[in-house]
Coordinates of C-alpha atoms and ligand atoms in Angstrom, one line a residue:
D15 CA 0.0 0.0 -0.1
R16 CA 1.2 3.9 -0.4
G17 CA -0.2 7.3 0.0
S18 CA 0.7 10.6 -1.2
V19 CA -0.6 13.9 0.0
Q20 CA 0.1 17.6 -1.1
N21 CA 1.2 20.0 1.7
T22 CA 0.9 23.7 1.6
P23 CA 3.0 26.4 3.3
K24 CA 1.4 29.1 5.4
S25 CA 3.1 32.6 4.8
Y26 CA 6.8 32.8 5.4
D27 CA 6.8 28.8 5.3
V28 CA 6.1 29.0 9.1
E29 CA 4.4 25.6 9.0
Y30 CA 3.1 23.2 6.3
L31 CA -0.6 21.9 6.4
M32 CA -2.0 18.7 4.9
P33 CA -5.7 17.6 4.3
V34 CA -6.6 14.5 6.6
S35 CA -9.8 12.7 6.6
I36 CA -11.1 11.6 10.0
G37 CA -14.3 9.3 10.9
T38 CA -17.5 8.3 9.0
P39 CA -18.6 10.3 7.5
S40 CA -15.3 11.6 7.0
Q41 CA -14.4 14.9 8.6
Q42 CA -11.5 16.7 6.7
L43 CA -8.9 18.7 8.6
N44 CA -5.9 20.6 7.7
L45 CA -3.0 19.2 9.8
D46 CA 0.4 19.8 10.5
L47 CA 2.9 16.8 10.1
D48 CA 5.4 17.0 12.9
T49 CA 8.4 14.8 12.7
G50 CA 9.5 16.4 16.0
S51 CA 6.5 14.9 18.3
S52 CA 4.3 11.8 18.1
D53 CA 0.9 12.7 18.8
L54 CA -2.0 13.0 16.3
W55 CA -4.2 15.5 18.0
V56 CA -7.2 17.6 16.7
F57 CA -9.1 20.6 17.5
S58 CA -12.4 19.3 18.9
T59 CA -16.1 19.8 19.9
L60 CA -14.5 19.3 23.5
L61 CA -13.0 22.3 23.6
K62 CA -14.1 25.7 25.2
E63 CA -15.2 28.3 22.6
S64 CA -12.9 30.7 23.9
M65 CA -9.9 28.5 22.8
V66 CA -11.3 28.2 19.1
N67 CA -10.5 30.7 16.3
G68 CA -11.9 29.5 13.2
Q69 CA -10.4 26.0 13.2
T70 CA -12.2 23.1 11.8
L71 CA -13.2 21.1 15.0
Y72 CA -13.5 17.1 15.0
D73 CA -16.7 15.8 16.5
P74 CA -16.3 12.4 17.6
N75 CA -20.1 12.4 18.3
A76 CA -20.7 12.5 14.6
S77 CA -18.7 9.7 13.7
T78 CA -20.1 6.2 13.5
T79 CA -16.4 4.5 13.8
A80 CA -15.4 6.8 16.5
D81 CA -14.8 4.9 20.0
K82 CA -14.0 6.6 23.0
M83 CA -10.9 5.3 25.0
E84 CA -12.4 5.6 28.4
G85 CA -9.8 6.5 31.1
Y86 CA -7.4 7.7 28.5
T87 CA -6.0 11.3 28.5
W88 CA -3.1 13.1 26.8
K89 CA -1.2 16.2 27.5
I90 CA 2.0 17.3 25.3
T91 CA 4.5 20.5 25.5
Y92 CA 6.5 21.5 22.4
G93 CA 10.0 22.8 22.3
D94 CA 8.5 26.2 21.7
Q95 CA 6.4 25.8 24.9
S96 CA 3.2 25.7 23.0
Y97 CA 0.9 22.8 24.4
S98 CA -2.4 21.0 24.4
S99 CA -4.2 18.1 26.0
G100 CA -7.4 16.1 26.1
D101 CA -9.3 12.7 25.5
V102 CA -8.4 9.9 23.3
Y103 CA -10.4 8.2 20.6
I104 CA -9.9 5.4 18.0
D105 CA -11.1 6.5 14.6
T106 CA -10.5 5.8 10.8
V107 CA -7.9 8.2 9.6
T108 CA -6.7 8.8 5.9
I109 CA -4.1 10.6 4.6
G110 CA -3.5 10.9 0.9
D111 CA -5.7 7.7 0.2
L112 CA -3.6 5.7 3.0
T113 CA -6.2 4.6 5.6
V114 CA -5.6 3.3 9.1
S115 CA -8.7 2.2 10.5
T116 CA -8.0 2.0 14.3
Q117 CA -5.9 5.2 14.8
A118 CA -5.6 6.9 18.0
V119 CA -7.3 10.5 17.6
E120 CA -6.4 12.7 20.5
A121 CA -9.3 15.1 20.7
A122 CA -8.2 18.6 22.4
K123 CA -10.2 19.8 25.4
E124 CA -7.4 22.6 25.9
V125 CA -4.8 24.2 23.8
S126 CA -2.3 27.0 24.5
E127 CA -2.6 30.5 23.0
E128 CA -0.2 29.9 20.0
F129 CA -2.6 27.0 18.7
T130 CA -5.8 29.1 19.0
A131 CA -4.1 31.8 17.4
D132 CA -3.1 30.0 14.4
S133 CA -6.6 29.7 12.7
D134 CA -5.4 27.4 9.7
N135 CA -4.0 24.8 11.8
D136 CA -6.6 22.2 13.2
G137 CA -4.1 20.1 14.7
L138 CA -0.9 17.9 14.3
V139 CA 0.2 14.4 13.1
G140 CA 3.2 13.7 15.1
L141 CA 5.5 11.2 12.9
G142 CA 8.5 10.9 15.5
F143 CA 8.6 7.5 17.2
G144 CA 5.7 6.4 19.1
I145 CA 8.0 6.0 22.5
I146 CA 7.3 9.7 23.2
N147 CA 3.4 9.4 22.5
T148 CA 1.8 11.2 25.6
A149 CA -1.4 9.0 25.9
K150 CA -2.1 7.6 29.3
P151 CA -2.3 4.8 30.7
Y152 CA -0.8 3.5 27.6
K153 CA 0.9 5.2 25.0
Q154 CA -0.3 4.9 21.3
K155 CA 1.4 4.1 18.1
T156 CA 1.7 6.9 15.4
F157 CA 0.0 6.8 12.3
F158 CA 2.8 5.7 10.4
E159 CA 3.7 2.9 12.8
K160 CA 0.0 1.5 12.3
A161 CA 0.4 2.1 8.5
M162 CA 4.0 0.7 8.1
P163 CA 3.2 -3.2 8.0
G164 CA 1.0 -2.5 5.2
L165 CA 3.4 -0.3 3.2
D166 CA 5.3 -1.4 0.0
S167 CA 8.4 0.2 1.9
P168 CA 8.6 1.2 5.6
V169 CA 9.3 4.9 4.7
F170 CA 7.7 8.1 4.4
T171 CA 9.2 11.2 2.6
A172 CA 9.4 15.0 3.0
D173 CA 9.2 17.3 -0.1
L174 CA 9.0 20.7 1.3
K175 CA 9.4 23.5 -1.0
A176 CA 9.9 27.5 -0.4
G177 CA 6.7 29.4 -0.9
A178 CA 4.9 26.6 -2.9
P179 CA 3.1 23.2 -2.3
G180 CA 5.1 20.0 -2.0
R181 CA 4.2 16.7 -1.0
Y182 CA 4.4 13.9 1.8
N183 CA 4.5 10.4 0.2
F184 CA 4.3 7.1 2.3
G185 CA 5.4 3.8 1.4
Y186 CA 7.5 4.7 -1.6
I187 CA 10.3 6.6 -2.8
D188 CA 9.5 9.0 -6.1
D189 CA 12.6 8.9 -7.9
G190 CA 11.5 11.8 -9.8
A191 CA 11.3 14.3 -7.0
Y192 CA 15.1 14.5 -6.2
S193 CA 18.4 15.0 -8.2
G194 CA 21.6 13.0 -7.7
N195 CA 21.8 10.3 -5.1
I196 CA 20.0 9.9 -1.7
T197 CA 22.7 9.6 1.0
Y198 CA 21.5 7.6 4.0
V199 CA 22.6 8.3 7.7
P200 CA 21.6 6.2 10.9
V201 CA 19.1 7.5 13.1
N202 CA 19.1 7.3 17.1
S203 CA 15.5 6.9 18.0
T204 CA 16.0 6.4 21.6
D205 CA 14.8 9.8 22.6
G206 CA 11.8 9.5 20.2
F207 CA 13.2 12.0 17.6
W208 CA 14.8 11.5 14.1
R209 CA 18.0 12.2 15.5
W210 CA 21.2 12.1 13.2
V211 CA 24.9 13.3 12.8
S212 CA 26.0 15.8 10.3
P213 CA 29.7 15.6 9.6
G214 CA 30.1 19.5 9.2
F215 CA 29.2 22.5 7.5
Q216 CA 30.5 25.0 5.0
V217 CA 29.5 28.9 5.0
G218 CA 29.5 30.1 1.4
S219 CA 30.3 28.3 -2.0
T220 CA 34.0 29.3 -1.5
G221 CA 34.3 28.7 2.4
S222 CA 36.0 25.7 3.7
F223 CA 34.3 22.7 5.2
N224 CA 34.3 22.6 8.7
S225 CA 34.4 19.1 10.1
T226 CA 33.0 19.5 13.2
R227 CA 30.0 16.9 14.0
I228 CA 26.4 18.4 14.6
H229 CA 23.9 15.9 16.5
G230 CA 20.5 17.1 15.9
I231 CA 16.9 16.3 14.9
A232 CA 15.1 16.4 11.6
D233 CA 11.9 18.1 12.6
T234 CA 9.2 19.3 10.1
G235 CA 7.3 20.9 12.9
T236 CA 10.1 23.5 13.8
T237 CA 10.1 26.5 11.3
L238 CA 13.9 27.8 11.7
L239 CA 17.0 26.2 11.6
L240 CA 18.8 26.1 15.2
L241 CA 22.3 25.4 15.2
P242 CA 25.1 25.6 17.7
D243 CA 26.5 28.8 18.7
G244 CA 29.6 28.2 17.1
V245 CA 28.3 27.4 13.7
C246 CA 26.0 30.6 14.1
E247 CA 28.9 32.7 14.6
A248 CA 30.7 31.3 11.7
F249 CA 27.8 32.0 9.4
Y250 CA 26.7 35.7 10.6
S251 CA 30.5 36.8 10.6
Q252 CA 30.0 36.4 6.8
I253 CA 27.2 39.0 7.1
A254 CA 28.3 42.6 7.1
S255 CA 24.9 44.1 8.8
A256 CA 24.5 41.0 11.2
E257 CA 24.3 41.3 14.7
Y258 CA 22.9 39.3 17.6
E259 CA 19.7 41.4 19.0
P260 CA 18.6 40.0 22.5
S261 CA 15.8 42.4 22.2
Q262 CA 14.5 40.5 19.0
G263 CA 15.5 36.9 20.5
G264 CA 18.4 36.3 17.9
Y265 CA 20.5 37.4 15.1
T266 CA 19.4 40.0 12.8
F267 CA 20.6 41.7 9.7
E268 CA 19.7 44.6 7.1
C269 CA 17.0 42.9 4.8
D270 CA 18.6 44.2 1.8
D271 CA 22.2 43.0 3.0
S272 CA 23.4 41.3 -0.2
T273 CA 26.1 39.5 1.4
I274 CA 23.9 36.4 3.0
P275 CA 26.0 33.4 1.9
D276 CA 24.7 30.0 1.2
F277 CA 24.9 27.4 4.1
Y278 CA 26.0 23.9 3.3
F279 CA 25.5 21.0 5.8
G280 CA 27.2 17.6 5.1
T281 CA 25.1 14.5 5.2
G282 CA 27.7 11.8 4.6
N283 CA 30.0 10.2 2.3
G284 CA 31.1 13.6 0.9
Q285 CA 27.6 15.0 0.3
M286 CA 26.2 18.3 1.2
I287 CA 22.9 19.8 1.2
R288 CA 22.8 23.7 0.0
I289 CA 20.7 26.0 1.9
P290 CA 20.4 29.1 -0.5
G291 CA 21.0 32.4 1.4
S292 CA 17.6 33.6 0.4
Y293 CA 16.0 30.7 2.5
L294 CA 18.2 32.1 5.6
S295 CA 16.5 35.5 5.7
Y296 CA 13.2 34.8 7.7
S297 CA 11.2 38.0 8.1
K298 CA 11.2 41.5 9.0
T299 CA 11.7 42.1 12.4
D300 CA 8.9 44.6 13.0
T301 CA 6.4 46.1 10.2
G302 CA 8.5 48.8 8.4
S303 CA 11.8 47.9 9.9
S304 CA 14.8 47.6 7.6
R305 CA 16.2 44.6 9.6
C306 CA 15.3 41.1 9.1
F307 CA 15.2 38.0 11.5
G308 CA 17.8 35.4 10.6
G309 CA 16.4 31.8 9.6
M310 CA 19.6 30.2 11.4
Q311 CA 19.2 31.0 15.1
S312 CA 20.9 29.4 18.3
D313 CA 19.8 26.1 19.6
S314 CA 20.9 26.9 23.1
G315 CA 17.4 28.0 24.3
V316 CA 16.0 24.6 23.3
G317 CA 19.2 22.4 24.2
F318 CA 19.5 20.4 20.8
T319 CA 20.0 21.3 17.4
I320 CA 17.0 21.2 15.2
W321 CA 16.9 20.9 11.4
G322 CA 13.7 22.6 10.8
D323 CA 11.7 23.7 7.6
I324 CA 14.4 25.9 6.5
A325 CA 17.0 23.1 6.0
L326 CA 14.4 20.4 4.9
K327 CA 13.1 22.5 1.9
A328 CA 16.3 22.3 0.6
A329 CA 16.2 18.6 0.5
F330 CA 14.3 15.6 -0.5
V331 CA 14.2 13.7 2.9
V332 CA 13.5 10.2 3.4
F333 CA 12.2 9.1 6.8
D334 CA 13.1 5.4 6.8
Q335 CA 11.5 4.0 10.1
G336 CA 12.0 0.3 8.8
N337 CA 15.9 0.9 8.9
E338 CA 16.2 3.6 11.5
Q339 CA 17.7 5.9 8.7
L340 CA 17.3 9.2 7.1
G341 CA 18.0 9.8 3.5
W342 CA 19.1 13.2 2.3
A343 CA 19.0 14.2 -1.5
E344 CA 19.4 17.6 -3.2
K345 CA 16.3 18.7 -5.7
Ligands
FLK13 O1 8.4 20.4 19.6 C1 9.3 20.4 19.0 C2 10.7 20.4 19.0 C3 11.3 19.1 19.6 CL1 12.5 19.1 20.5 N1 8.9 20.4 17.3 N2 7.8 20.1 16.9 C4 6.8 21.2 17.3 N3 5.5 21.2 17.2 C5 4.8 22.3 17.5 C6 5.9 23.4 17.5 N4 7.2 22.3 17.6

């Protein structure tokens, strides 16, 4: 079996949403596929009105296939301190023509203000490893873990694009979606993330390759590229107007600064992925400001390196859960 679904970026590529059908008759919600967490949770009719702001709500009572898991609850807090919590139902979930008939659907009873404010986002599909699912008394499998046994190949792929729709594929690799070869690197799933080691980085096409290993996670649910301080310093030292602005919470530079270099990260056996300098200017710091917030920021706040959407959209990425490895290709 296999599946394929389009993902659509929100403004500034802050997140990527995909249509998901839940229940019978099907209820379609727009969800954020998040490889940095492992709960599938949705805005629901169990929420207080004050926490809802335009989102589509899953109504388990309107689904003939919904079964409440009595006594089960869930509560999750993300790296950016946003959070949500609620009850657990079992229902049928379809993503891109791929159906899991008994998926744990976590219906929100409470969400933090970040989620309330994001009216386009109806919830998350966590595709990290099930070991960090937050359901109690027993943790639940992710959508991919439930689907995996029936798939042609135990992989899903992420093709995120800058300012344009891309695709998530399940169970197969679309050889037309990338160029050159896919370089595979081992994944350590002990802490539930897609954690891998980059052999190093290079700033600019003429820079030297810096063989300092970078341990981090591939996370579709994080917008920016969060790297060790030393790497950030090496990058921003090449941008004339760059400075670290604590008041803005990170590195900024003049938006019209033409010296923003490309950033290359190593994946293995000599391959590098090139992130165009244009991806590394994120957004104006304030309306009317001449300064822009950098797409690369320090990982010191979150405690480990996160290869977020800014890095992932420069590549075709294979999340190979069957072999616990990540595949990286240019495109
Ligand atoms: O929480 C994280 C970071 C994992 Cl260390 N990523 N996923 C996510 N989902 C919503 C905001 N961020």
